[in-house]
PDB file of C-alpha atoms in Angstrom:
ATOM      1  CA  MET G   1     109.087  79.249 120.811  1.00  0.00           C
ATOM      2  CA  SER G   2     108.462  82.312 118.660  1.00  0.00           C
ATOM      3  CA  VAL G   3     110.450  85.505 118.998  1.00  0.00           C
ATOM      4  CA  GLU G   4     109.578  89.001 117.801  1.00  0.00           C
ATOM      5  CA  PHE G   5     110.718  89.751 114.234  1.00  0.00           C
ATOM      6  CA  LEU G   6     113.890  91.898 114.180  1.00  0.00           C
ATOM      7  CA  SER G   7     114.388  91.812 117.955  1.00  0.00           C
ATOM      8  CA  ASP G   8     117.884  91.146 119.303  1.00  0.00           C
ATOM      9  CA  GLU G   9     116.690  87.690 120.342  1.00  0.00           C
ATOM     10  CA  TRP G  10     115.370  87.052 116.814  1.00  0.00           C
ATOM     11  CA  PHE G  11     118.726  87.959 115.245  1.00  0.00           C
ATOM     12  CA  ALA G  12     120.495  85.652 117.752  1.00  0.00           C
ATOM     13  CA  LYS G  13     118.144  82.762 116.895  1.00  0.00           C
ATOM     14  CA  VAL G  14     118.546  83.354 113.146  1.00  0.00           C
ATOM     15  CA  LYS G  15     122.332  83.298 113.575  1.00  0.00           C
ATOM     16  CA  GLU G  16     122.076  79.984 115.488  1.00  0.00           C
ATOM     17  CA  ILE G  17     119.940  78.482 112.715  1.00  0.00           C
ATOM     18  CA  ARG G  18     122.289  79.734 109.987  1.00  0.00           C
ATOM     19  CA  ASP G  19     125.394  78.507 111.829  1.00  0.00           C
ATOM     20  CA  ALA G  20     123.823  75.068 112.302  1.00  0.00           C
ATOM     21  CA  ALA G  21     122.896  74.899 108.603  1.00  0.00           C
ATOM     22  CA  GLY G  22     126.505  75.342 107.498  1.00  0.00           C
ATOM     23  CA  ASP G  23     127.145  76.312 103.885  1.00  0.00           C
ATOM     24  CA  VAL G  24     123.814  77.193 102.277  1.00  0.00           C
ATOM     25  CA  SER G  25     123.927  77.500  98.513  1.00  0.00           C
ATOM     26  CA  ALA G  26     122.347  80.562  96.919  1.00  0.00           C
ATOM     27  CA  PRO G  27     121.157  81.031  93.338  1.00  0.00           C
ATOM     28  CA  ALA G  28     123.868  82.505  91.101  1.00  0.00           C
ATOM     29  CA  ALA G  29     121.868  85.756  90.766  1.00  0.00           C
ATOM     30  CA  LEU G  30     122.029  86.276  94.541  1.00  0.00           C
ATOM     31  CA  ALA G  31     125.492  84.904  95.336  1.00  0.00           C
ATOM     32  CA  ASP G  32     127.304  88.264  95.180  1.00  0.00           C
ATOM     33  CA  LEU G  33     124.314  90.497  95.903  1.00  0.00           C
ATOM     34  CA  VAL G  34     124.488  92.826  98.919  1.00  0.00           C
ATOM     35  CA  ILE G  35     121.528  95.105  99.701  1.00  0.00           C
ATOM     36  CA  ASN G  36     121.042  97.206 102.824  1.00  0.00           C
ATOM     37  CA  ILE G  37     117.569  97.264 104.344  1.00  0.00           C
ATOM     38  CA  THR G  38     116.246  99.846 106.777  1.00  0.00           C
ATOM     39  CA  VAL G  39     113.071  98.690 108.495  1.00  0.00           C
ATOM     40  CA  ASN G  40     110.846 101.204 110.259  1.00  0.00           C
ATOM     41  CA  GLY G  41     108.764  99.874 113.123  1.00  0.00           C
ATOM     42  CA  ASP G  42     107.376 100.712 116.533  1.00  0.00           C
ATOM     43  CA  GLY G  43     110.855 100.467 118.041  1.00  0.00           C
ATOM     44  CA  GLY G  44     112.356 102.869 115.505  1.00  0.00           C
ATOM     45  CA  GLU G  45     114.688 101.972 112.657  1.00  0.00           C
ATOM     46  CA  LYS G  46     116.401  98.611 112.370  1.00  0.00           C
ATOM     47  CA  ALA G  47     119.368  98.141 110.020  1.00  0.00           C
ATOM     48  CA  LEU G  48     119.853  94.840 108.288  1.00  0.00           C
ATOM     49  CA  SER G  49     121.265  93.563 105.034  1.00  0.00           C
ATOM     50  CA  LEU G  50     120.603  90.881 102.488  1.00  0.00           C
ATOM     51  CA  VAL G  51     123.915  89.176 101.734  1.00  0.00           C
ATOM     52  CA  GLY G  52     123.966  86.323  99.249  1.00  0.00           C
ATOM     53  CA  GLY G  53     120.235  85.886  99.770  1.00  0.00           C
ATOM     54  CA  MET G  54     120.510  85.703 103.567  1.00  0.00           C
ATOM     55  CA  ILE G  55     119.377  88.286 106.139  1.00  0.00           C
ATOM     56  CA  GLU G  56     122.066  89.654 108.447  1.00  0.00           C
ATOM     57  CA  GLU G  57     121.974  92.272 111.181  1.00  0.00           C
ATOM     58  CA  GLY G  58     123.421  95.690 110.328  1.00  0.00           C
ATOM     59  CA  HIS G  59     124.192  97.531 107.104  1.00  0.00           C
ATOM     60  CA  ARG G  60     127.140  96.692 104.846  1.00  0.00           C
ATOM     61  CA  ASP G  61     129.449  99.427 103.552  1.00  0.00           C
ATOM     62  CA  GLU G  62     129.762  97.740 100.146  1.00  0.00           C
ATOM     63  CA  ALA G  63     125.997  97.641  99.470  1.00  0.00           C
ATOM     64  CA  PRO G  64     125.123  99.750  96.401  1.00  0.00           C
ATOM     65  CA  THR G  65     121.404  99.784  97.235  1.00  0.00           C
ATOM     66  CA  THR G  66     119.258 100.433 100.308  1.00  0.00           C
ATOM     67  CA  LEU G  67     115.594  99.477 100.705  1.00  0.00           C
ATOM     68  CA  ILE G  68     113.562 101.437 103.250  1.00  0.00           C
ATOM     69  CA  LEU G  69     110.256  99.890 104.286  1.00  0.00           C
ATOM     70  CA  PRO G  70     107.869  99.301 107.214  1.00  0.00           C
ATOM     71  CA  ALA G  71     108.324  96.258 109.474  1.00  0.00           C
ATOM     72  CA  ASP G  72     105.058  94.540 108.533  1.00  0.00           C
ATOM     73  CA  LEU G  73     105.974  94.674 104.854  1.00  0.00           C
ATOM     74  CA  ALA G  74     109.529  93.478 105.526  1.00  0.00           C
ATOM     75  CA  LYS G  75     108.128  90.474 107.363  1.00  0.00           C
ATOM     76  CA  ARG G  76     105.754  89.627 104.511  1.00  0.00           C
ATOM     77  CA  ILE G  77     108.546  89.840 101.943  1.00  0.00           C
ATOM     78  CA  PHE G  78     111.539  88.333 103.739  1.00  0.00           C
ATOM     79  CA  ILE G  79     109.937  85.889 106.197  1.00  0.00           C
ATOM     80  CA  GLU G  80     106.653  84.873 104.595  1.00  0.00           C
ATOM     81  CA  GLY G  81     108.141  84.932 101.087  1.00  0.00           C
ATOM     82  CA  ASP G  82     105.298  87.026  99.657  1.00  0.00           C
ATOM     83  CA  GLN G  83     106.907  88.373  96.481  1.00  0.00           C
ATOM     84  CA  SER G  84     103.755  90.190  95.389  1.00  0.00           C
ATOM     85  CA  ALA G  85     103.927  92.231  98.623  1.00  0.00           C
ATOM     86  CA  GLY G  86     107.211  93.706  97.435  1.00  0.00           C
ATOM     87  CA  MET G  87     105.778  94.929  94.148  1.00  0.00           C
ATOM     88  CA  GLN G  88     102.627  96.221  95.859  1.00  0.00           C
ATOM     89  CA  GLY G  89     104.733  98.015  98.486  1.00  0.00           C
ATOM     90  CA  PHE G  90     106.883  99.623  95.821  1.00  0.00           C
ATOM     91  CA  MET G  91     103.920 100.714  93.687  1.00  0.00           C
ATOM     92  CA  SER G  92     102.093 102.161  96.714  1.00  0.00           C
ATOM     93  CA  GLY G  93     105.146 104.110  97.909  1.00  0.00           C
ATOM     94  CA  GLN G  94     105.687 102.048 101.082  1.00  0.00           C
ATOM     95  CA  ILE G  95     109.119 100.966  99.811  1.00  0.00           C
ATOM     96  CA  ARG G  96     111.744 103.563  99.012  1.00  0.00           C
ATOM     97  CA  ILE G  97     114.955 102.724  97.210  1.00  0.00           C
ATOM     98  CA  GLU G  98     118.250 104.571  97.501  1.00  0.00           C
ATOM     99  CA  GLY G  99     121.158 103.793  95.204  1.00  0.00           C
ATOM    100  CA  ASP G 100     121.372 101.301  92.344  1.00  0.00           C
ATOM    101  CA  MET G 101     117.825 100.135  91.687  1.00  0.00           C
ATOM    102  CA  SER G 102     118.975  97.621  89.049  1.00  0.00           C
ATOM    103  CA  LYS G 103     120.389  95.399  91.821  1.00  0.00           C
ATOM    104  CA  LEU G 104     116.822  94.668  92.934  1.00  0.00           C
ATOM    105  CA  MET G 105     115.988  92.986  89.631  1.00  0.00           C
ATOM    106  CA  ALA G 106     118.005  89.948  90.760  1.00  0.00           C
ATOM    107  CA  LEU G 107     115.643  89.532  93.701  1.00  0.00           C
ATOM    108  CA  GLN G 108     112.626  89.276  91.443  1.00  0.00           C
ATOM    109  CA  SER G 109     114.020  86.636  89.112  1.00  0.00           C
ATOM    110  CA  ALA G 110     115.975  84.442  91.547  1.00  0.00           C
ATOM    111  CA  GLN G 111     114.363  81.303  92.893  1.00  0.00           C
ATOM    112  CA  PRO G 112     115.612  80.114  96.307  1.00  0.00           C
ATOM    113  CA  THR G 113     117.569  76.860  96.443  1.00  0.00           C
ATOM    114  CA  ASP G 114     116.234  73.895  98.402  1.00  0.00           C
ATOM    115  CA  ASP G 115     118.802  74.678 101.133  1.00  0.00           C
ATOM    116  CA  GLN G 116     117.488  78.236 101.378  1.00  0.00           C
ATOM    117  CA  LYS G 117     113.873  77.043 101.470  1.00  0.00           C
ATOM    118  CA  GLN G 118     114.648  74.719 104.388  1.00  0.00           C
ATOM    119  CA  LEU G 119     116.501  77.489 106.220  1.00  0.00           C
ATOM    120  CA  MET G 120     113.697  79.999 105.645  1.00  0.00           C
ATOM    121  CA  LYS G 121     111.144  77.476 106.954  1.00  0.00           C
ATOM    122  CA  GLN G 122     113.132  77.190 110.184  1.00  0.00           C
ATOM    123  CA  ILE G 123     113.317  80.996 110.466  1.00  0.00           C
ATOM    124  CA  GLN G 124     109.564  81.298 109.790  1.00  0.00           C
ATOM    125  CA  ASP G 125     108.889  78.772 112.549  1.00  0.00           C
ATOM    126  CA  ILE G 126     110.675  80.874 115.201  1.00  0.00           C
ATOM    127  CA  THR G 127     109.345  84.259 114.038  1.00  0.00           C
ATOM    128  CA  ALA G 128     106.411  85.916 115.816  1.00  0.00           C
TER     129      ALA G 128
END
C-alpha cells in the first residue's frame, strides 16, 4: 500500500520501517550531520530534517543549515535517490539554502551503506 509523500501517514510508516530496521549504519560523513529541510507543496510547508542520513519529521534546533525546496524535487532527491536532481534544482534556483552551505558538501560525496539502501528501498516501496 502506497501513502502520500510527507503525509502524516507516510511519516508514521517511515517510523515503523526505521524502528523495525534497528540500528542502521550511516557513512562517516553523514553520521553527525543534521540538516533542516522545508518542503513546499500543495498542502503548504512541511518541516523535516536529515539526521545521520535519515529523514525525520520536524526541524532540529541544532541544524546549522536549512534546505528549502518544492515537494516534487524533495521526492526525487530523498526518495528516488536522484542526486543530479539536487544539483539541477540548486542551479535553477528551486533549492534555497539558509545557513552553513558547506554542510551540504557531505551529502554529495557520501555513499549510502547497504543498510541504508535496504531501508530506502522499503521507504520507496510505500511512497506514492
